[in-house]
Amino acid sequence: MKKYNPIQLILVDADGVLLNWEYAFAIWMEQHGHEKQPGSEFIYDIGERYGISKDQGRKLIKLFNESAAIGFLPPLRDAMYYVKRLHEEHGYVFHCVTSLSTDVNAQRLREMNLNKLFGKTAFERVTCLDTGADKHEALAEYRDSDCWWVEDKPENAEVGHALGLRSILMEHGHNMSHANKQIPVVKNWREIYAIITS
């Protein structure tokens, strides 16, 4: 098994960590005639969020993730500034593990989007899993490496923690009830930067 150096490597999710997927998806859904339910910012399930079935919600996510829109997601909060600082000033490189799609064109658009926002050298590797896929297998490669792992989905942060990674959870309305005190919850990349460089 390859040994990863935690002094040089940060593992990150893309949607809800680096990229503002929610914002772009909401616009796309509106364009396709779907309206959010009241209080939906605290709901993770897209079906519930839009008052449609779970199955229809999953299909629409897949459709969006494989559309041209996926190549043009805006950065999340202050991600651009601090990812560049961690890379350029502190020498960190990033491996992205994202549950996007198995569609090759969607994967190319994701890489293009990340390179455009964060520069061509920050991301050493982008691993694209199927839409909504579990990340256990992809993260197992980094087991006990003590690398940082930044996620917005509590289950995936827990998986990383159990594998011996230093998980950080990016706060969103849908994950505010997360209770594992061993996984710090942050509001932005400024807080992540402070944790990693302290």
Tab-separated table of C-alpha atoms in Angstrom:
chain	number	residue	atom	x	y	z
A	1	MET	CA	0.000	0.000	0.000
A	2	LYS	CA	1.326	3.444	-0.952
A	3	LYS	CA	2.335	5.669	1.954
A	4	TYR	CA	0.868	9.175	1.779
A	5	ASN	CA	2.546	12.130	3.440
A	6	PRO	CA	0.037	14.083	5.566
A	7	ILE	CA	2.378	17.091	5.518
A	8	GLN	CA	1.836	17.437	1.767
A	9	LEU	CA	-1.613	16.020	1.047
A	10	ILE	CA	-5.189	17.150	1.754
A	11	LEU	CA	-8.135	14.972	0.724
A	12	VAL	CA	-11.286	16.843	-0.245
A	13	ASP	CA	-14.806	16.288	-1.451
A	14	ALA	CA	-15.883	18.673	-4.233
A	15	ASP	CA	-19.611	19.484	-3.919
A	16	GLY	CA	-20.394	21.404	-0.752
A	17	VAL	CA	-16.682	21.705	0.093
A	18	LEU	CA	-14.907	23.283	-2.894
A	19	LEU	CA	-17.858	23.965	-5.176
A	20	ASN	CA	-21.288	25.471	-4.514
A	21	TRP	CA	-23.268	22.580	-6.002
A	22	GLU	CA	-26.448	23.452	-4.070
A	23	TYR	CA	-26.667	26.951	-5.517
A	24	ALA	CA	-26.123	25.795	-9.106
A	25	PHE	CA	-28.533	22.865	-8.704
A	26	ALA	CA	-31.246	25.156	-7.268
A	27	ILE	CA	-30.996	27.437	-10.326
A	28	TRP	CA	-31.103	24.448	-12.686
A	29	MET	CA	-34.133	22.989	-10.858
A	30	GLU	CA	-35.938	26.329	-11.074
A	31	GLN	CA	-35.255	26.445	-14.821
A	32	HIS	CA	-36.834	22.981	-15.030
A	33	GLY	CA	-39.973	24.030	-13.148
A	34	HIS	CA	-39.198	22.693	-9.647
A	35	GLU	CA	-39.638	24.767	-6.486
A	36	LYS	CA	-38.072	24.179	-3.080
A	37	GLN	CA	-40.269	23.304	-0.106
A	38	PRO	CA	-40.284	25.712	2.892
A	39	GLY	CA	-37.428	24.894	5.315
A	40	SER	CA	-35.651	22.879	2.633
A	41	GLU	CA	-32.232	24.311	3.510
A	42	PHE	CA	-32.156	21.931	6.495
A	43	ILE	CA	-33.028	18.841	4.412
A	44	TYR	CA	-30.366	16.725	2.702
A	45	ASP	CA	-32.669	14.533	0.607
A	46	ILE	CA	-33.402	16.264	-2.729
A	47	GLY	CA	-36.768	14.505	-3.107
A	48	GLU	CA	-37.961	15.917	0.224
A	49	ARG	CA	-36.396	19.286	-0.554
A	50	TYR	CA	-38.477	19.646	-3.720
A	51	GLY	CA	-41.575	17.666	-2.735
A	52	ILE	CA	-40.916	14.865	-5.230
A	53	SER	CA	-40.160	11.154	-4.787
A	54	LYS	CA	-36.702	9.990	-3.659
A	55	ASP	CA	-36.338	8.169	-6.963
A	56	GLN	CA	-37.178	11.249	-9.045
A	57	GLY	CA	-34.792	13.302	-6.891
A	58	ARG	CA	-31.942	10.850	-7.601
A	59	LYS	CA	-32.702	10.907	-11.340
A	60	LEU	CA	-32.645	14.717	-11.443
A	61	ILE	CA	-29.313	14.839	-9.565
A	62	LYS	CA	-27.815	12.400	-12.080
A	63	LEU	CA	-29.216	14.450	-14.967
A	64	PHE	CA	-27.754	17.660	-13.525
A	65	ASN	CA	-24.377	16.036	-12.742
A	66	GLU	CA	-24.119	14.849	-16.346
A	67	SER	CA	-25.253	18.150	-17.883
A	68	ALA	CA	-22.990	20.928	-19.203
A	69	ALA	CA	-23.852	22.948	-16.060
A	70	ILE	CA	-21.531	20.752	-13.966
A	71	GLY	CA	-18.481	22.336	-15.611
A	72	PHE	CA	-19.411	25.815	-14.384
A	73	LEU	CA	-20.084	25.525	-10.647
A	74	PRO	CA	-18.980	28.534	-8.580
A	75	PRO	CA	-16.545	28.094	-5.677
A	76	LEU	CA	-17.993	27.519	-2.209
A	77	ARG	CA	-17.579	30.538	0.084
A	78	ASP	CA	-13.848	31.391	0.430
A	79	ALA	CA	-12.533	28.085	-0.984
A	80	MET	CA	-10.626	29.633	-3.882
A	81	TYR	CA	-8.535	31.982	-1.747
A	82	TYR	CA	-7.537	29.460	0.943
A	83	VAL	CA	-7.003	26.416	-1.285
A	84	LYS	CA	-4.597	28.519	-3.367
A	85	ARG	CA	-2.810	29.691	-0.199
A	86	LEU	CA	-2.456	26.144	1.146
A	87	HIS	CA	-1.079	25.035	-2.213
A	88	GLU	CA	1.125	27.972	-3.188
A	89	GLU	CA	2.390	29.114	0.233
A	90	HIS	CA	2.453	25.834	2.163
A	91	GLY	CA	3.096	23.291	-0.607
A	92	TYR	CA	-0.026	21.171	-0.089
A	93	VAL	CA	-1.508	19.229	-3.000
A	94	PHE	CA	-5.071	17.965	-3.108
A	95	HIS	CA	-6.714	14.663	-3.969
A	96	CYS	CA	-10.412	15.106	-4.669
A	97	VAL	CA	-12.830	12.213	-4.033
A	98	THR	CA	-16.213	13.136	-5.482
A	99	SER	CA	-19.466	11.197	-5.965
A	100	LEU	CA	-20.282	12.787	-9.295
A	101	SER	CA	-20.931	10.330	-12.120
A	102	THR	CA	-19.264	7.548	-14.100
A	103	ASP	CA	-19.873	9.573	-17.281
A	104	VAL	CA	-16.476	10.431	-18.811
A	105	ASN	CA	-17.580	13.848	-20.105
A	106	ALA	CA	-19.005	14.830	-16.708
A	107	GLN	CA	-15.681	13.825	-15.130
A	108	ARG	CA	-13.741	15.944	-17.634
A	109	LEU	CA	-15.997	18.917	-16.902
A	110	ARG	CA	-15.392	18.471	-13.160
A	111	GLU	CA	-11.609	18.501	-13.647
A	112	MET	CA	-11.866	21.520	-15.956
A	113	ASN	CA	-14.012	23.369	-13.369
A	114	LEU	CA	-11.534	22.650	-10.544
A	115	ASN	CA	-8.500	23.646	-12.646
A	116	LYS	CA	-10.178	26.876	-13.740
A	117	LEU	CA	-11.012	27.929	-10.167
A	118	PHE	CA	-8.032	26.589	-8.211
A	119	GLY	CA	-5.225	26.465	-10.772
A	120	LYS	CA	-3.759	23.607	-12.781
A	121	THR	CA	-1.354	22.309	-10.129
A	122	ALA	CA	-3.408	22.182	-6.884
A	123	PHE	CA	-5.212	18.928	-7.762
A	124	GLU	CA	-2.839	16.038	-8.204
A	125	ARG	CA	-5.746	13.611	-8.535
A	126	VAL	CA	-9.521	13.725	-9.025
A	127	THR	CA	-11.373	10.466	-8.322
A	128	CYS	CA	-14.931	10.528	-9.663
A	129	LEU	CA	-17.290	7.926	-8.226
A	130	ASP	CA	-20.851	7.209	-9.328
A	131	THR	CA	-23.618	9.687	-8.393
A	132	GLY	CA	-24.241	9.443	-4.637
A	133	ALA	CA	-21.726	6.590	-4.234
A	134	ASP	CA	-20.276	5.596	-0.889
A	135	LYS	CA	-16.626	6.666	-0.419
A	136	HIS	CA	-15.341	3.852	1.811
A	137	GLU	CA	-13.434	2.028	-0.924
A	138	ALA	CA	-11.889	5.186	-2.405
A	139	LEU	CA	-10.748	6.390	1.036
A	140	ALA	CA	-9.431	2.959	2.109
A	141	GLU	CA	-6.355	3.632	-0.033
A	142	TYR	CA	-5.406	6.403	2.441
A	143	ARG	CA	-6.087	4.317	5.578
A	144	ASP	CA	-4.059	5.386	8.661
A	145	SER	CA	-2.202	8.054	6.651
A	146	ASP	CA	-3.326	10.811	9.071
A	147	CYS	CA	-4.183	13.006	6.056
A	148	TRP	CA	-6.818	15.725	6.382
A	149	TRP	CA	-10.198	14.819	4.835
A	150	VAL	CA	-12.720	17.623	4.225
A	151	GLU	CA	-16.358	16.578	3.618
A	152	ASP	CA	-19.865	17.987	3.981
A	153	LYS	CA	-21.735	14.670	4.346
A	154	PRO	CA	-21.483	13.392	7.942
A	155	GLU	CA	-21.470	9.698	6.895
A	156	ASN	CA	-18.432	10.261	4.655
A	157	ALA	CA	-16.639	12.283	7.355
A	158	GLU	CA	-17.287	9.375	9.763
A	159	VAL	CA	-15.931	6.855	7.210
A	160	GLY	CA	-12.726	8.894	6.914
A	161	HIS	CA	-12.420	9.192	10.694
A	162	ALA	CA	-12.834	5.414	11.109
A	163	LEU	CA	-10.080	4.864	8.498
A	164	GLY	CA	-7.576	6.970	10.437
A	165	LEU	CA	-7.964	10.244	8.523
A	166	ARG	CA	-8.359	13.641	10.186
A	167	SER	CA	-11.902	14.472	9.110
A	168	ILE	CA	-13.284	18.019	9.001
A	169	LEU	CA	-16.961	18.665	8.282
A	170	MET	CA	-18.007	21.725	6.248
A	171	GLU	CA	-21.164	23.114	7.829
A	172	HIS	CA	-24.412	23.303	5.869
A	173	GLY	CA	-28.050	23.493	6.937
A	174	HIS	CA	-28.456	19.751	6.389
A	175	ASN	CA	-25.585	18.634	8.659
A	176	MET	CA	-25.915	20.932	11.680
A	177	SER	CA	-27.118	18.144	13.976
A	178	HIS	CA	-23.882	16.160	13.521
A	179	ALA	CA	-22.686	15.163	16.987
A	180	ASN	CA	-19.240	13.494	16.743
A	181	LYS	CA	-17.011	15.819	18.790
A	182	GLN	CA	-13.873	14.241	17.302
A	183	ILE	CA	-14.747	15.718	13.899
A	184	PRO	CA	-14.485	19.520	13.892
A	185	VAL	CA	-17.270	21.396	12.073
A	186	VAL	CA	-16.210	24.522	10.173
A	187	LYS	CA	-18.100	27.345	8.485
A	188	ASN	CA	-15.529	28.170	5.804
A	189	TRP	CA	-12.043	27.554	4.414
A	190	ARG	CA	-10.527	30.275	6.618
A	191	GLU	CA	-11.249	27.965	9.585
A	192	ILE	CA	-9.834	24.949	7.723
A	193	TYR	CA	-6.697	26.941	6.877
A	194	ALA	CA	-6.265	27.860	10.562
A	195	ILE	CA	-6.673	24.211	11.690
A	196	ILE	CA	-4.249	22.837	9.078
A	197	THR	CA	-1.533	25.468	9.485
A	198	SER	CA	-1.652	25.823	13.293
